[in-house]
Coordinates of C-alpha atoms in Angstrom, one line a residue:
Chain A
X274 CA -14.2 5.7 -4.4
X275 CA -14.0 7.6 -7.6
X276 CA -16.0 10.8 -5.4
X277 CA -13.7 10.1 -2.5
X278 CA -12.7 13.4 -1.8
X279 CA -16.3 15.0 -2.5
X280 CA -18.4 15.2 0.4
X281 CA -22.1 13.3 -0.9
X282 CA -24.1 16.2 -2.7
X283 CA -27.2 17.1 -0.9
X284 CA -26.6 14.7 1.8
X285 CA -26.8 15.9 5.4
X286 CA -24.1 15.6 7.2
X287 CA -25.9 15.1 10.6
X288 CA -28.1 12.5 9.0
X289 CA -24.8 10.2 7.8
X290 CA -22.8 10.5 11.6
X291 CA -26.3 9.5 12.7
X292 CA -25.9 6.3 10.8
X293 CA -22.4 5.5 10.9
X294 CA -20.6 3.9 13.5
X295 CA -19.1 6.3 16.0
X296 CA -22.6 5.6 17.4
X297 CA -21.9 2.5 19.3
X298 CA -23.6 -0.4 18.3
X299 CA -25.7 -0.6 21.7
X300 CA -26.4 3.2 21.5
X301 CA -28.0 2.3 17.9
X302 CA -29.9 -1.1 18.6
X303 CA -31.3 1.0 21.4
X304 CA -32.1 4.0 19.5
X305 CA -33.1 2.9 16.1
X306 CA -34.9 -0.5 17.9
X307 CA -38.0 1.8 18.6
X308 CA -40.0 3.0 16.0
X309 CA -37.0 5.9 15.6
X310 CA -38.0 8.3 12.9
X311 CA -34.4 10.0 11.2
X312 CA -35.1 12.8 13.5
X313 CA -35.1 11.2 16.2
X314 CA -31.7 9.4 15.4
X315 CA -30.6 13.0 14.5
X316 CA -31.3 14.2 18.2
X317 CA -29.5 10.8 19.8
X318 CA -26.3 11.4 18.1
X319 CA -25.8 14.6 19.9
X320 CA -25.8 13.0 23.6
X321 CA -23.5 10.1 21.8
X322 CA -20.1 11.5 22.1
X323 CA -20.2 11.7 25.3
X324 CA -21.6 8.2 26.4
X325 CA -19.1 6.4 23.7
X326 CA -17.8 4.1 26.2
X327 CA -15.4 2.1 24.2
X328 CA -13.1 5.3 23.8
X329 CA -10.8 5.1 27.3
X330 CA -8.9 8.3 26.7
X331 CA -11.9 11.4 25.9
X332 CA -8.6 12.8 24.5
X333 CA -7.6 11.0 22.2
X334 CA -8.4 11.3 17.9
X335 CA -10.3 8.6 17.2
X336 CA -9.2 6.8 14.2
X337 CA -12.8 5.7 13.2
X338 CA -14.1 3.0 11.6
X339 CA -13.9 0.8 8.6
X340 CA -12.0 1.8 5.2
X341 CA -12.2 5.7 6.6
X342 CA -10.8 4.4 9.8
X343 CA -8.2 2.8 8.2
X344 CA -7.0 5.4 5.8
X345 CA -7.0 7.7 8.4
X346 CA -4.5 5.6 10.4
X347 CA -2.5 6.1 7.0
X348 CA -3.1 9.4 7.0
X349 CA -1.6 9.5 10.9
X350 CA 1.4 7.9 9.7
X351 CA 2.0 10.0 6.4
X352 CA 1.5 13.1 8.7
X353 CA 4.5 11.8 10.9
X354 CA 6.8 11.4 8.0
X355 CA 6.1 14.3 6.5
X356 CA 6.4 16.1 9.3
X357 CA 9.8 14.3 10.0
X358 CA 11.4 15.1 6.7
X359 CA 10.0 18.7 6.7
X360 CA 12.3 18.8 9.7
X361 CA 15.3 17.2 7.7
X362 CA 15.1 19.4 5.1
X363 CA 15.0 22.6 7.1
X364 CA 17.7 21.8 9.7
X365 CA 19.7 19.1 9.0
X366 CA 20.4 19.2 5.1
X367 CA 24.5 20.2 5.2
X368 CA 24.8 17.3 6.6
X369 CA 24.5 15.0 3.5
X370 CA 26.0 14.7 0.1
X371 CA 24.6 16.3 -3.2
X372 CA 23.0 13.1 -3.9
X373 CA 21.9 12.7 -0.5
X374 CA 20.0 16.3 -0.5
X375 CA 18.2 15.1 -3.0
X376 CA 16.9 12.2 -1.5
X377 CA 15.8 13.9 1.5
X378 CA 14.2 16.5 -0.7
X379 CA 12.1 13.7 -2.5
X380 CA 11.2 12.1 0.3
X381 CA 10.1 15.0 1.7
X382 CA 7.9 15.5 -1.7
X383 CA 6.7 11.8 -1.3
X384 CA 5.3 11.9 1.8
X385 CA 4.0 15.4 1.9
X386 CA 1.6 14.8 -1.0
X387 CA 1.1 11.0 0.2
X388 CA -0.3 13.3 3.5
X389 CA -1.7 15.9 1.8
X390 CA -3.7 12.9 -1.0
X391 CA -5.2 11.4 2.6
X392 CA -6.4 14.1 3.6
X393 CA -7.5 15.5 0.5
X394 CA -9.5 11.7 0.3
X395 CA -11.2 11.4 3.3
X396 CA -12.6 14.9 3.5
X397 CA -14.4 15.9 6.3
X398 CA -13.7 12.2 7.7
X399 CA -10.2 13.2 8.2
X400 CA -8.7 13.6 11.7
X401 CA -6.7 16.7 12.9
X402 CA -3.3 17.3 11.9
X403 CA -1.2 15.7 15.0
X404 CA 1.4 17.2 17.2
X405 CA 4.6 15.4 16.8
X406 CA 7.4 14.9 18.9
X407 CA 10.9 14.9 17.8
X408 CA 13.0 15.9 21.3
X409 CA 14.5 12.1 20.4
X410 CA 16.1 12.7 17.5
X411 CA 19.4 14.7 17.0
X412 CA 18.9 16.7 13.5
X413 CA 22.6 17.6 14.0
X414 CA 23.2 14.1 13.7
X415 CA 23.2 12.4 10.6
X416 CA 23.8 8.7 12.1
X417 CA 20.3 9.8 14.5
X418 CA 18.7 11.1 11.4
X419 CA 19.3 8.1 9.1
X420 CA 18.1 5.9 12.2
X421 CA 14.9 7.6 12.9
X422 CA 13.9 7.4 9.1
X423 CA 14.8 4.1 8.9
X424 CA 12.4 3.3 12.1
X425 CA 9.6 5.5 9.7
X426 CA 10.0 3.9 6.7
X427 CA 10.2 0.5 8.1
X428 CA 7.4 0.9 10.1
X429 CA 5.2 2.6 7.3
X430 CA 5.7 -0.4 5.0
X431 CA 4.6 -3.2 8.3
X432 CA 1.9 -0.8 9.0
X433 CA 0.4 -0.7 5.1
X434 CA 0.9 -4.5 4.7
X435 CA -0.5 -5.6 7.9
X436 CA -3.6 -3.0 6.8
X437 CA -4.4 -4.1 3.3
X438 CA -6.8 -6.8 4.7
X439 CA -8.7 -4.6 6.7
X440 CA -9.9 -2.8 4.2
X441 CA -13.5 -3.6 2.1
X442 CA -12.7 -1.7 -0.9
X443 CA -10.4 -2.8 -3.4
X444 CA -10.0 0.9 -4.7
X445 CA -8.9 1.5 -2.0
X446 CA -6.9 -1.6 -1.7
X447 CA -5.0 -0.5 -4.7
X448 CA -4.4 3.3 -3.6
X449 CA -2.4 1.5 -0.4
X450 CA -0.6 -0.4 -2.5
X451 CA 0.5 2.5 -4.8
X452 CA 2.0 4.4 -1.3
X453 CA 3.3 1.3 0.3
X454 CA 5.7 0.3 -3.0
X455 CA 7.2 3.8 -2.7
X456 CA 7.3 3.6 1.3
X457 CA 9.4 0.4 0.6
X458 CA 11.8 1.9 -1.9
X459 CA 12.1 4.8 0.8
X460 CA 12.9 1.8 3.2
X461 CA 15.9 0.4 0.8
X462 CA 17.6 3.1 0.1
X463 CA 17.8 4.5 3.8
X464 CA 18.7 1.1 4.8
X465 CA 21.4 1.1 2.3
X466 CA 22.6 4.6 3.1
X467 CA 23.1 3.6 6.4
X468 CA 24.6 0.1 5.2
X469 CA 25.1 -0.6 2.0
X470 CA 23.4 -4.1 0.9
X471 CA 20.5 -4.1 3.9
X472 CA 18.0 -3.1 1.7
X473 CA 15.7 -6.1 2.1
X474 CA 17.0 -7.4 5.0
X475 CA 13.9 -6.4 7.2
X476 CA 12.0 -9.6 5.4
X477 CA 12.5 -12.9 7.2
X478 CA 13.5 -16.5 5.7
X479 CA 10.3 -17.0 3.7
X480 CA 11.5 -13.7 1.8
X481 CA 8.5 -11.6 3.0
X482 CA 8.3 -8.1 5.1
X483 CA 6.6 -7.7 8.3
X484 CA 2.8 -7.3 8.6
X485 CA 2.3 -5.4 11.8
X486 CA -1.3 -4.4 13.0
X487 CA -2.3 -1.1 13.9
X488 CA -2.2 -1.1 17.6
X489 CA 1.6 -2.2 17.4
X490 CA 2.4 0.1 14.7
X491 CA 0.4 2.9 16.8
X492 CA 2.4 1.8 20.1
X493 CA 5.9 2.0 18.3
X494 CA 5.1 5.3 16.9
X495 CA 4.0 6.6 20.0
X496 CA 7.2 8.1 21.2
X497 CA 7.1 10.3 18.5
X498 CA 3.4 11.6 18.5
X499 CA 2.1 13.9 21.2
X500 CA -1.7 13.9 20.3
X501 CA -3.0 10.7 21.7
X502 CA -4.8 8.3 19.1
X503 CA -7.4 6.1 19.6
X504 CA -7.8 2.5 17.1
X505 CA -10.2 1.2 19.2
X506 CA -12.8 1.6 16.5
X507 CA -11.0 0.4 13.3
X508 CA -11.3 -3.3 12.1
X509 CA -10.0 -6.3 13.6
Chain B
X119 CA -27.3 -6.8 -13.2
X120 CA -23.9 -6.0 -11.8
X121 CA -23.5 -6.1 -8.1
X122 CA -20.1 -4.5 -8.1
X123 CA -21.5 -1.6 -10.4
X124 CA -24.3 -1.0 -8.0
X125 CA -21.8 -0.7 -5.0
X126 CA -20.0 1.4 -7.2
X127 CA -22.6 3.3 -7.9
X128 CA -24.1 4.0 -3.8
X129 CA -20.7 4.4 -3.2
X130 CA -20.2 7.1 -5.1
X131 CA -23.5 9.1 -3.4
X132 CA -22.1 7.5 0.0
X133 CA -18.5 7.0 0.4
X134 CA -18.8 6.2 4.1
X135 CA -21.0 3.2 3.1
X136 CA -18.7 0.3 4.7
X137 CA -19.0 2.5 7.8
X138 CA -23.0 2.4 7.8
X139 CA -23.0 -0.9 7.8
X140 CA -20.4 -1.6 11.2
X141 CA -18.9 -5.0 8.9
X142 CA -19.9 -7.8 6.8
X143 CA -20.7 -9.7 9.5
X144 CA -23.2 -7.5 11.6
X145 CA -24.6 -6.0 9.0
X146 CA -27.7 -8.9 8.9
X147 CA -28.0 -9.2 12.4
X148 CA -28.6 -5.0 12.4
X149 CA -31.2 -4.9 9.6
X150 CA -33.8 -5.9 11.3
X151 CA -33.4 -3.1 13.8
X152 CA -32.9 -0.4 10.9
X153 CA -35.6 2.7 10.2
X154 CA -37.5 1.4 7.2
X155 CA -35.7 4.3 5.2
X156 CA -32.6 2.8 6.2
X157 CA -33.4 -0.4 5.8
X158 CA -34.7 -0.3 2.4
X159 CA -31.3 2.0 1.6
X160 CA -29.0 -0.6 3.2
X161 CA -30.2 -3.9 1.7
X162 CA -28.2 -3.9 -1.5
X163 CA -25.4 -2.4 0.7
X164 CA -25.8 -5.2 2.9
X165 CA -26.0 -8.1 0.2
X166 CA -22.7 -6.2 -1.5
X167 CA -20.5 -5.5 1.3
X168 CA -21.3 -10.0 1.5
X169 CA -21.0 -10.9 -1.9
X170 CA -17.7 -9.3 -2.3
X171 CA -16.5 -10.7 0.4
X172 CA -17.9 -14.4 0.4
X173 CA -18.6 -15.0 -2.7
X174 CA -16.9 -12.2 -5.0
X175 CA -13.8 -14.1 -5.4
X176 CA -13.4 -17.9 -5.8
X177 CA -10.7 -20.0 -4.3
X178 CA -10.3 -20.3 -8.3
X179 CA -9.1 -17.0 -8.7
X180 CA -7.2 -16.6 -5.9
X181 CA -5.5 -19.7 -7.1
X182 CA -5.2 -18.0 -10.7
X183 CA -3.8 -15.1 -9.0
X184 CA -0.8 -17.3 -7.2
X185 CA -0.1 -19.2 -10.1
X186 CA 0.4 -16.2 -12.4
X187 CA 2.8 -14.8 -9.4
X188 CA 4.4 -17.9 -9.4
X189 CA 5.4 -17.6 -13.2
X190 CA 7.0 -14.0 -12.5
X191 CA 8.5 -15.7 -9.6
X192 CA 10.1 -18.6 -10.9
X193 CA 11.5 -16.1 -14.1
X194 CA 13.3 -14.1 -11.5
X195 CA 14.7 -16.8 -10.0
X196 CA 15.9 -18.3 -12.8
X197 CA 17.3 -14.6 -14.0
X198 CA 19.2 -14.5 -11.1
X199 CA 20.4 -18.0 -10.8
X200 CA 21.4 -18.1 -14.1
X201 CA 23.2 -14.8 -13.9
X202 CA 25.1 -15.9 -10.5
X203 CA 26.8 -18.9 -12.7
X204 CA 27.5 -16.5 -15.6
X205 CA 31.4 -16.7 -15.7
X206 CA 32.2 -13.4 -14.9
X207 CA 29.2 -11.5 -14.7
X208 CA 28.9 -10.2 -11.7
X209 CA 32.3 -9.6 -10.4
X210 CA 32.0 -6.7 -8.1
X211 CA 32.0 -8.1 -4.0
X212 CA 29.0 -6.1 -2.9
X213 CA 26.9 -6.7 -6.6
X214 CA 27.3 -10.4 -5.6
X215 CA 25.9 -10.1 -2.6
X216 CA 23.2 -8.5 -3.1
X217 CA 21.7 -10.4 -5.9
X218 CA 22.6 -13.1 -4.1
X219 CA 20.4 -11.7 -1.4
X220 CA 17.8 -11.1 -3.8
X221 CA 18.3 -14.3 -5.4
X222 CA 17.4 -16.5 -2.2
X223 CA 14.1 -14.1 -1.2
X224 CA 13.3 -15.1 -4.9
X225 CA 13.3 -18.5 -4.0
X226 CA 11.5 -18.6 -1.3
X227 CA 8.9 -16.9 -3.0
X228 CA 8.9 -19.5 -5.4
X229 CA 9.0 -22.2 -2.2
X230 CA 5.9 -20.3 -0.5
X231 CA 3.9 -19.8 -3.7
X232 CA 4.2 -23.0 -4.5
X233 CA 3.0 -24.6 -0.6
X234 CA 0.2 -21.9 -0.5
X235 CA -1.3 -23.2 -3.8
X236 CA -0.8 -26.4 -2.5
X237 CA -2.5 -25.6 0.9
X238 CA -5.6 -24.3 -1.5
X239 CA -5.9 -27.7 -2.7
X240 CA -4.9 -26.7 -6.4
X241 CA -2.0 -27.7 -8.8
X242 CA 1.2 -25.4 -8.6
X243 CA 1.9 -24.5 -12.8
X244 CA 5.3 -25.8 -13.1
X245 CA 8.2 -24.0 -14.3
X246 CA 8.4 -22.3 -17.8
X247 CA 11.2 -22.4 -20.1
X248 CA 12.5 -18.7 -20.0
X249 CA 14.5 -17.2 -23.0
X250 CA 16.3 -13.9 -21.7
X251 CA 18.5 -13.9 -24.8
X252 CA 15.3 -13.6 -27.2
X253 CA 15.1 -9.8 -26.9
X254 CA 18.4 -9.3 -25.3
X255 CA 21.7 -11.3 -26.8
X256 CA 24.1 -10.0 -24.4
X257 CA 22.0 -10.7 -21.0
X258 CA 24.6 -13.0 -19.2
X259 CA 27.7 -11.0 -20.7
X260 CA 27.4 -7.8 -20.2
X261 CA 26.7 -6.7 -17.1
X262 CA 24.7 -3.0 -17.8
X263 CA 22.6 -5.5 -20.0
X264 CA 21.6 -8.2 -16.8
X265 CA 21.1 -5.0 -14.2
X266 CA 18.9 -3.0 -17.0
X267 CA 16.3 -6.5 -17.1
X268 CA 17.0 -7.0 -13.6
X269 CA 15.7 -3.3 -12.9
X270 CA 12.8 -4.3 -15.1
X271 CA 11.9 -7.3 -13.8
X272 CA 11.9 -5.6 -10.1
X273 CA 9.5 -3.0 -11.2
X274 CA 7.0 -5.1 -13.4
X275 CA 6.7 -7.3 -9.9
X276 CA 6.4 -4.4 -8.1
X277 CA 3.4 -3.5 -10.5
X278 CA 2.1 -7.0 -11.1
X279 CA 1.0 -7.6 -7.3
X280 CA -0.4 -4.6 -7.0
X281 CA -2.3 -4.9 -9.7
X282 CA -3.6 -8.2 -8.0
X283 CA -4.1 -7.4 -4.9
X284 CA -7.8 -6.6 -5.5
X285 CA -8.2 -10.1 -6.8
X286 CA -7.4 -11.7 -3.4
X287 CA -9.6 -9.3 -1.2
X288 CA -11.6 -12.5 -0.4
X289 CA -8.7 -14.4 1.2
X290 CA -6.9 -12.4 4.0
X291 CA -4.3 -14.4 4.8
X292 CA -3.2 -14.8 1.4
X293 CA -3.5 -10.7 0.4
X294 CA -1.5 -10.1 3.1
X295 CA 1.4 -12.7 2.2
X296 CA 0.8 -11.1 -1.1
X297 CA 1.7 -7.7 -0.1
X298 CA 4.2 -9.0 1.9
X299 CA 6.3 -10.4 -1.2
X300 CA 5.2 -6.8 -2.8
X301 CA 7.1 -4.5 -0.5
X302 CA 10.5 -6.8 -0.6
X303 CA 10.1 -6.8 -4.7
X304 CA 10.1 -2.8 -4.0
X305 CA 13.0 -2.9 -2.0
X306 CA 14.9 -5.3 -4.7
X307 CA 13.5 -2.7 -7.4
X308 CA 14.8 0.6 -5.5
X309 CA 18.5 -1.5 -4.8
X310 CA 19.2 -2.4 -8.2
X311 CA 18.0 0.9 -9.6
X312 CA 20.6 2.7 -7.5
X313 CA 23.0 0.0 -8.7
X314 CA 22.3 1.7 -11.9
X315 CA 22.5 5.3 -10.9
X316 CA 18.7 5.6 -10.9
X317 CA 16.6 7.1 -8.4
X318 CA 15.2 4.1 -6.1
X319 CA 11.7 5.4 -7.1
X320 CA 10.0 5.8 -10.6
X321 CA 9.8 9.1 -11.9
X322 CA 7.4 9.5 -15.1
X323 CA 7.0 7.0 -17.6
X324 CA 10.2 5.8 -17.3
X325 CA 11.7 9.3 -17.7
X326 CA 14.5 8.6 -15.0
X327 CA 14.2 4.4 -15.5
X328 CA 17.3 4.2 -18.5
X329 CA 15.8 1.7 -20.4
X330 CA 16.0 0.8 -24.0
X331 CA 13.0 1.5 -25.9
X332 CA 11.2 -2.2 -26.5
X333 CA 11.5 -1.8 -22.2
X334 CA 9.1 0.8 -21.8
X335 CA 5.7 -1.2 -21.1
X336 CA 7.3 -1.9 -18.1
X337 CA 6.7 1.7 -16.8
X338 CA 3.3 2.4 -18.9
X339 CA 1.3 4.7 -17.3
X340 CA 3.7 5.6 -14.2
X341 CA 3.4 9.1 -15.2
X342 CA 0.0 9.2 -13.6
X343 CA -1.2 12.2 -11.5
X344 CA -4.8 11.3 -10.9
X345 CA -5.2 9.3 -7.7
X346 CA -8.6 8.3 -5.9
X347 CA -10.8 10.3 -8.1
X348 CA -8.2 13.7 -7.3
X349 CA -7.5 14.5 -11.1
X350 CA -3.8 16.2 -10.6
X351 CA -2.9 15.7 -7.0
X352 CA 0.2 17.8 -7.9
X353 CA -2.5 21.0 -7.2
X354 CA -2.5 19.7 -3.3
X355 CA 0.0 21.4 -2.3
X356 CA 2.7 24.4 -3.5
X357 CA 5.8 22.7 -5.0
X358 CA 5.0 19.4 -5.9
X359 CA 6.0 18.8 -9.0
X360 CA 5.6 16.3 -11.7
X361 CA 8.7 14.3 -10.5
X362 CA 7.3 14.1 -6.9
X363 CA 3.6 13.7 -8.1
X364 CA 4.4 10.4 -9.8
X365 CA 7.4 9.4 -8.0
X366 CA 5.1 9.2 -4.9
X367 CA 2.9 6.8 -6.5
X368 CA 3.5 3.4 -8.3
X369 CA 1.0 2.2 -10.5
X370 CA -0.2 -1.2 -11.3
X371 CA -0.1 -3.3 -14.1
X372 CA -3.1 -5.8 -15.3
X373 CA -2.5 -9.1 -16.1
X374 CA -2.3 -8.9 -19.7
X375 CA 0.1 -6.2 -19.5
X376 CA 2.6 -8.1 -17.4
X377 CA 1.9 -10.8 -19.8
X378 CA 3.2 -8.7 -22.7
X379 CA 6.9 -7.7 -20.5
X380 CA 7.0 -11.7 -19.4
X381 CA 6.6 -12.1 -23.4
X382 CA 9.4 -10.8 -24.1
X383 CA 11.4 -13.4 -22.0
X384 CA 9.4 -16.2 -23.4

């Protein structure tokens, strides 16, 4: 995890997507059942895309699988708050106080390097950068503003929590947990900007946040993303 | 022989090693099906991506791990309860309130701690006898004194379940209760700072945290700009400076580290 970010030295490239997962498992038993020299796995990869049959939309950016799948669906999220509070900044910032600026401005720092670290991480692993969609929100409205990054931040903090035990690698346990604290304090003090004293009132009676799963963290962040995303390879 | 430094180690020359092999669970049932080049690559990879999972972690320290949450648990509750009755301590409406608010989430961590140690078939620790005057005489009479711990106490959670959370990898259902406790202390951290004028987020090694100087282990090593093996991430991008860089990160505290904040108390 150390060598995240480097891609393997002297490793081919084809070799590894031959061996890792977005061949489906069937495709693989299939192909590497016979007495399947590399090469030939090499050649079978090729024709995969195409008869991957668990991805229903052809479309769509497929997440992947396990930890890279993961922190890519991180990575999706990151790239919708960054791209959220880019947006803030350049349209909407006369709108706040002094101190209030300055907020937005961190939290536009926060979770542009929290996008640009993912992406940085996972390399040539990483999906695209998505197309957003903000016709919803109203960046001449404060009230609309504060409510969307609310919605974000809330979300983001479900989404991390709910991840945490899908992944295998405890580095890379740890590096969600250093984002997800910070997505939390976000959380707080946009709850409290918009109500002073809600900081923590998204946790329930047993004093804990939600834990939401990807598909419901993808569906409720859906609205807001145009490119269509695809978690039907990432861990249950 | 290490098994975790060998992972370490392939993982290093393959990061997308978990991804080779589909999950723990398939990852027999494939070998046999595997190019012998494969095959003879994956076999530690197999018997790691198990180990760590099945039998890297014992309900033991799982257990360990809840019992020393517990302890930083029951010393916040018993900050804030004692606090609450402090005649004239917390005057202000909305101050009440919220570490009122904080108070009860507090206890309930103490309540589910407690049943989930239980549910593990182990022994709950019971609670400690705090001292918050040891270090600090005028805790429950002056109220810049009670926020400045409170602030401290926030953040060393903060730090102290994340710096655990590797240590119940094994045991989903109790990570994720874990991080769920971890993302309300952050929220109870960011409040009270801002109670204090702070940013809600750390900056530095407690460069914007205000606290007196026998505080500062509580914000050790915050100042950190090296993340996942990136050695300044500030360099990612133009304008990201120190402030954002480490403000965009919190950092985790070992064990022995919270043990020397908790120390102070004791």
């Amino acid at each position: 995890m150390k060598q995240l970010q480097d891609k393997p030295a002297g490793k081919d490239d084809g070799l590894q997507r031959a061996l890792v997962t977005p061949m489906q498992r069937r495709m693989f038993m299939r192909y590497a059942g016979a007495t399947a020299a590399v090469t030939t796995l090499l050649f079978a990869t090729t024709s995969c895309d195409d008869d991957d049959d668990t991805d229903l939309d052809p479309m769509a950016v497929d997440l992947g699988s396990g930890d890279v799948g993961v922190l890519n669906y991180a990575y999706a999220l990151e790239q919708l708050e960054a791209a959220f509070y880019t947006e803030v900044v350049a349209k909407s910032l006369g709108m706040f106080s002094q101190a209030e600026q300055q907020i937005m401005q961190d939290l536009k720092g926060h979770e542009g390097i929290h996008r640009d670290f993912l992406k940085a991480a996972l390399g040539t692993s990483s999906i695209p950068d998505l197309e957003v969609n903000f016709s919803a929100i109203n960046f001449n409205d404060k009230n609309s503003i504060l409510t969307t990054a609310s919605t974000f931040e809330d979300l983001g903090v479900a989404a991390y929590n709910g991840a945490g035990r899908l992944l295998e690698n405890a580095g890379f346990l740890t590096l969600a947990g250093k984002i997800v604290s910070v997505e939390a304090r976000h959380a707080a003090v946009i709850r409290d900007m918009i109500s002073n004293g809600t900081f923590s009132d998204s946790a329930n009676n047993m004093g804990l946040d939600p834990a939401m799963m990807p598909a419901d963290v993808l569906a409720a962040a859906a609205p807001f993303i145009t490119t269509k995303i695809s978690a039907n390879n990432l861990p249950k | 022989m290490n098994i975790f430094s060998i992972i370490e180690d392939i993982e290093k020359a393959d990061p997308e090693v978990y991804n080779r092999l589909d999950s723990r669970r398939s990852a027999f049932k494939h070998m046999g099906s595997l190019s012998k080049k494969a095959a003879l690559a994956a076999i530690p990879l197999a018997l790691g991506s198990v180990f760590q999972k099945a039998y890297g972690q014992s309900t033991n320290t799982v257990v360990e791990v809840l019992n020393f949450a517990l302890k930083l648990e029951y010393l916040e509750r018993n900050f804030y309860t004692q606090a609450l009755a402090a005649n004239g301590l917390i005057a202000d409406g909305a101050a009440r309130a919220a570490i009122q608010k904080i108070q009860m989430h507090e206890a309930a961590h103490v309540d589910l701690l407690i049943a989930t140690i239980r549910s593990l078939s182990a022994t709950p620790i019971s609670e400690p006898t705090f001292n918050f005057g040891k270090n600090f005489p005028d805790w429950n009479t002056n109220y810049q004194t009670f926020l400045t711990l409170a602030q401290a106490f926030e953040d060393t959670g903060v730090r102290a379940y994340k710096g655990q959370a590797p240590n119940l990898i094994s045991n989903d259902a109790v990570l994720t209760a874990a991080l769920q406790i971890h993302s309300v202390e952050a929220r109870h951290a960011a409040h009270i700072r801002r109670m204090r004028n702070n940013a809600g987020w750390i900056v530095g090694a407690g460069a914007n945290s205000n606290v007196p100087a026998g505080a500062q282990p509580v914000y050790a090593s915050e100042d950190n700009v090296a993340q996942g093996g990136i050695n300044d991430i500030k360099t990612l991008g133009s304008g990201y400076s120190a402030d954002i860089a480490t403000g965009a990160f919190d950092e985790p505290l070992t064990k022995e580290q919270v043990v020397q904040v908790v120390s102070l108390f004791e």
